């Protein structure tokens, strides 16, 4: 088999954004350089099929733009933290994806690997934690604090995407009991906001609380107690009761919910 | 010497073109005879090489043709609005070896200098204010379009793509690269006579109309080559600039020629040579070169080499009638041409 000739470097450089998918980058690169994106994508796919290597797209990108193949692999590795098998290999078509902060990309639609590394763009205060819909959230310092805490938790490597979801569901399903009337009113106010989108605006509104729940269940003390099974039940529940002292309402709902999750995970 | 300097690539590709545009060497220092005597044989040989390279390749000459071309094109670029309809073209026509391509590169440098003034980072942004296309022999309509894409290193499937697709891509290239001026050199290759070249000429016209850029056509004796309707349409609306050899008939012509000779004499950087040392040979040089700037440079490069070779122990380098005659051997047909 003869080696294919390398592409020459395109003249207009395009910045590669954090966690960006290679296919999206190739599309943006084509567009900036006046090349029809579908044509180049088809060509890349054909070459990938001929070469039989999944990273052929990365090689083409490297030749055309100078962005090394390794960068996308690094993005994929960073995005994989806590994602289990939700992500496919770096150069494959992904089932799940996210949109990069529109303020960071100057309004350009940049698709990234799905990840739990961050939910809020700290530079622009953009809420990114709900798929394609973004919200401006910088006004509340509580969000920034929660975001920093969530990033620290993810960095420990003990948090998974499932835990993120569970923490949010626990808060969402029990808002009225956990927070008495105060949390309920907050939820009502959010729901009455024009343009309210379920699972976006409510998730943002209770992001700090969800992160605090996540914080509790990711502590080493809880994890070791959880793995002890029923033997350590009393201690665990006591620990959770103490850890949820910031909850103004019925904190036992959370304790029960977490215990149920633990036993389901153990089963 | 960097790789780019060693092999900048073809001038009708973006990288090669840029390497030539950005090439701005410093002239070697002018040494006195005493300074030259103090140099070691190796250093003296390097100095000689540097001077010869400088004179043969790097000396820029402002000819009346290049000045007129730059003035006209800059005027068109300055007054052009992107939304304006109707192409604005200039045709640079003349015999071969009268400095047309050199003038075109000087024009490109000037346009780029203006672009740098407006946006100092335009190269980093990938903009190409000037595009240089060189028509190859036997160029087809798709070939013209592929030439534009090749200039920008854009991958394309020349055979598989339709002419309309290539046209769309090529026009898009001018837009994304903020191109202001397109230089089309070697236009005589387009077969300005007969019908076979008409499709290609019409494609070129269509492309440049759609691109909304200022176009400079250049080639050998373009007006004389016009015969087909397509070629006439293309070039009739162009403002013609004729690149002609220097003349030696009028007083003004003789003075201009003498100035040029003296300028080139000073750029030879001969050791111990007087100021205006070449002026004495002005008439002889005109007779031998026919006023062609290309011939003049080639001849003087040989003259310079001989003058350096025949340098004595006193380090005095000078151009003599004998050196001139020896260098001009084999070039005698120029004046007649």
Tab-separated table of C-alpha atoms in Angstrom, chain A residues 102-259:
chain	number	residue	atom	x	y	z
A	102	UNK	CA	-20.433	30.505	24.148
A	103	UNK	CA	-18.673	33.499	25.662
A	104	UNK	CA	-15.316	31.672	25.506
A	105	UNK	CA	-15.899	30.742	21.874
A	106	UNK	CA	-17.208	34.164	20.841
A	107	UNK	CA	-20.637	32.735	20.155
A	108	UNK	CA	-19.356	29.888	18.017
A	109	UNK	CA	-21.044	26.520	18.491
A	110	UNK	CA	-18.231	24.262	19.745
A	111	UNK	CA	-19.119	20.706	20.717
A	112	UNK	CA	-17.016	19.093	23.424
A	113	UNK	CA	-16.699	15.674	25.025
A	114	UNK	CA	-19.284	15.135	27.728
A	115	UNK	CA	-17.651	15.401	31.153
A	116	UNK	CA	-18.166	16.295	34.790
A	117	UNK	CA	-14.978	18.347	35.146
A	118	UNK	CA	-16.885	21.608	35.371
A	119	UNK	CA	-20.445	22.874	35.138
A	120	UNK	CA	-19.825	26.600	35.290
A	121	UNK	CA	-17.406	28.691	33.243
A	122	UNK	CA	-15.720	30.683	35.987
A	123	UNK	CA	-14.389	33.266	33.560
A	124	UNK	CA	-17.771	34.214	32.148
A	125	UNK	CA	-20.152	32.803	34.749
A	126	UNK	CA	-21.930	30.676	32.170
A	127	UNK	CA	-23.864	27.633	33.381
A	128	UNK	CA	-22.900	24.664	31.182
A	129	UNK	CA	-24.196	21.804	33.251
A	130	UNK	CA	-27.372	21.100	31.281
A	131	UNK	CA	-26.417	20.064	27.765
A	132	UNK	CA	-26.851	22.600	25.006
A	133	UNK	CA	-28.706	25.274	26.995
A	134	UNK	CA	-26.517	27.808	28.714
A	135	UNK	CA	-27.434	30.367	31.358
A	136	UNK	CA	-25.668	33.354	32.839
A	137	UNK	CA	-25.075	32.610	36.517
A	138	UNK	CA	-22.260	34.844	37.668
A	139	UNK	CA	-24.455	37.057	39.865
A	140	UNK	CA	-24.584	34.472	42.668
A	141	UNK	CA	-21.307	33.924	44.528
A	142	UNK	CA	-22.827	30.692	45.879
A	143	UNK	CA	-22.603	29.188	42.379
A	144	UNK	CA	-18.931	30.036	42.082
A	145	UNK	CA	-18.224	28.527	45.498
A	146	UNK	CA	-20.188	25.409	44.578
A	147	UNK	CA	-18.368	25.138	41.250
A	148	UNK	CA	-14.970	25.346	42.920
A	149	UNK	CA	-16.049	22.706	45.417
A	150	UNK	CA	-17.351	20.432	42.633
A	151	UNK	CA	-14.075	20.774	40.712
A	152	UNK	CA	-12.111	19.796	43.815
A	153	UNK	CA	-14.349	16.787	44.326
A	154	UNK	CA	-13.996	15.623	40.722
A	155	UNK	CA	-10.230	16.034	40.975
A	156	UNK	CA	-10.141	13.498	43.815
A	157	UNK	CA	-11.296	10.872	41.314
A	158	UNK	CA	-13.978	9.421	43.578
A	159	UNK	CA	-16.907	11.188	41.912
A	160	UNK	CA	-18.737	9.638	39.015
A	161	UNK	CA	-21.293	11.005	36.639
A	162	UNK	CA	-23.871	8.740	38.294
A	163	UNK	CA	-23.148	10.277	41.703
A	164	UNK	CA	-23.592	13.729	40.229
A	165	UNK	CA	-26.988	12.756	38.869
A	166	UNK	CA	-28.030	11.008	42.067
A	167	UNK	CA	-27.154	14.010	44.215
A	168	UNK	CA	-29.176	16.272	41.939
A	169	UNK	CA	-32.147	13.875	41.915
A	170	UNK	CA	-32.119	13.625	45.705
A	171	UNK	CA	-32.310	17.384	46.005
A	172	UNK	CA	-34.809	17.879	43.176
A	173	UNK	CA	-37.212	15.160	44.363
A	174	UNK	CA	-37.265	16.393	47.936
A	175	UNK	CA	-36.999	20.143	47.629
A	176	UNK	CA	-40.164	20.881	49.630
A	177	UNK	CA	-39.240	18.574	52.508
A	178	UNK	CA	-35.560	19.452	52.651
A	179	UNK	CA	-35.845	23.174	52.560
A	180	UNK	CA	-39.224	23.845	54.136
A	181	UNK	CA	-41.029	26.695	52.480
A	182	UNK	CA	-37.839	28.598	51.694
A	183	UNK	CA	-36.475	26.140	49.095
A	184	UNK	CA	-39.968	25.577	47.730
A	185	UNK	CA	-40.468	29.273	47.149
A	186	UNK	CA	-37.124	29.437	45.405
A	187	UNK	CA	-38.132	26.643	43.080
A	188	UNK	CA	-41.488	28.288	42.397
A	189	UNK	CA	-39.776	31.578	41.612
A	190	UNK	CA	-37.459	29.846	39.156
A	191	UNK	CA	-40.350	28.035	37.494
A	192	UNK	CA	-42.214	31.285	37.019
A	193	UNK	CA	-39.266	32.945	35.308
A	194	UNK	CA	-40.007	33.552	31.603
A	195	UNK	CA	-38.238	30.987	29.458
A	196	UNK	CA	-37.927	28.465	32.259
A	197	UNK	CA	-36.613	25.106	31.050
A	198	UNK	CA	-36.939	22.054	33.246
A	199	UNK	CA	-33.650	20.364	34.087
A	200	UNK	CA	-31.797	23.541	33.173
A	201	UNK	CA	-32.976	26.431	35.314
A	202	UNK	CA	-33.996	24.282	38.285
A	203	UNK	CA	-30.731	22.365	38.126
A	204	UNK	CA	-28.828	25.648	38.155
A	205	UNK	CA	-30.942	27.015	41.018
A	206	UNK	CA	-30.126	24.043	43.257
A	207	UNK	CA	-26.600	23.437	42.028
A	208	UNK	CA	-24.977	24.571	45.318
A	209	UNK	CA	-27.156	22.180	47.333
A	210	UNK	CA	-26.536	19.279	44.977
A	211	UNK	CA	-22.783	19.832	45.244
A	212	UNK	CA	-22.980	19.858	49.038
A	213	UNK	CA	-24.787	16.518	48.949
A	214	UNK	CA	-22.138	15.252	46.573
A	215	UNK	CA	-19.472	16.487	48.948
A	216	UNK	CA	-20.937	14.476	51.818
A	217	UNK	CA	-21.234	11.229	49.925
A	218	UNK	CA	-17.741	11.481	48.470
A	219	UNK	CA	-15.949	11.830	51.792
A	220	UNK	CA	-13.624	8.919	52.621
A	221	UNK	CA	-15.406	8.358	55.923
A	222	UNK	CA	-18.717	7.780	54.176
A	223	UNK	CA	-17.197	5.634	51.459
A	224	UNK	CA	-15.480	3.341	53.971
A	225	UNK	CA	-18.659	3.140	56.023
A	226	UNK	CA	-20.769	2.481	52.910
A	227	UNK	CA	-18.549	-0.391	51.887
A	228	UNK	CA	-18.988	-1.944	55.323
A	229	UNK	CA	-22.604	-2.731	54.437
A	230	UNK	CA	-25.278	-3.150	57.078
A	231	UNK	CA	-22.755	-3.689	59.875
A	232	UNK	CA	-21.958	0.014	60.103
A	233	UNK	CA	-25.487	1.246	59.541
A	234	UNK	CA	-25.912	3.223	62.771
A	235	UNK	CA	-22.591	4.991	62.459
A	236	UNK	CA	-23.256	5.816	58.844
A	237	UNK	CA	-26.649	7.309	59.507
A	238	UNK	CA	-25.262	9.302	62.413
A	239	UNK	CA	-22.510	10.570	60.197
A	240	UNK	CA	-24.968	11.590	57.481
A	241	UNK	CA	-27.239	13.286	60.018
A	242	UNK	CA	-24.336	15.366	61.236
A	243	UNK	CA	-23.050	16.062	57.758
A	244	UNK	CA	-26.437	17.367	56.606
A	245	UNK	CA	-26.837	19.829	59.466
A	246	UNK	CA	-26.982	22.656	56.860
A	247	UNK	CA	-30.318	21.284	55.573
A	248	UNK	CA	-33.071	23.444	57.056
A	249	UNK	CA	-35.870	20.855	56.767
A	250	UNK	CA	-36.233	17.103	57.007
A	251	UNK	CA	-32.678	15.890	56.645
A	252	UNK	CA	-33.688	12.248	57.284
A	253	UNK	CA	-35.115	12.237	53.733
A	254	UNK	CA	-31.610	12.682	52.412
A	255	UNK	CA	-30.201	10.110	54.816
A	256	UNK	CA	-32.797	7.587	53.727
A	257	UNK	CA	-32.287	8.397	50.080
A	258	UNK	CA	-28.541	7.977	50.270
A	259	UNK	CA	-28.849	4.751	52.224
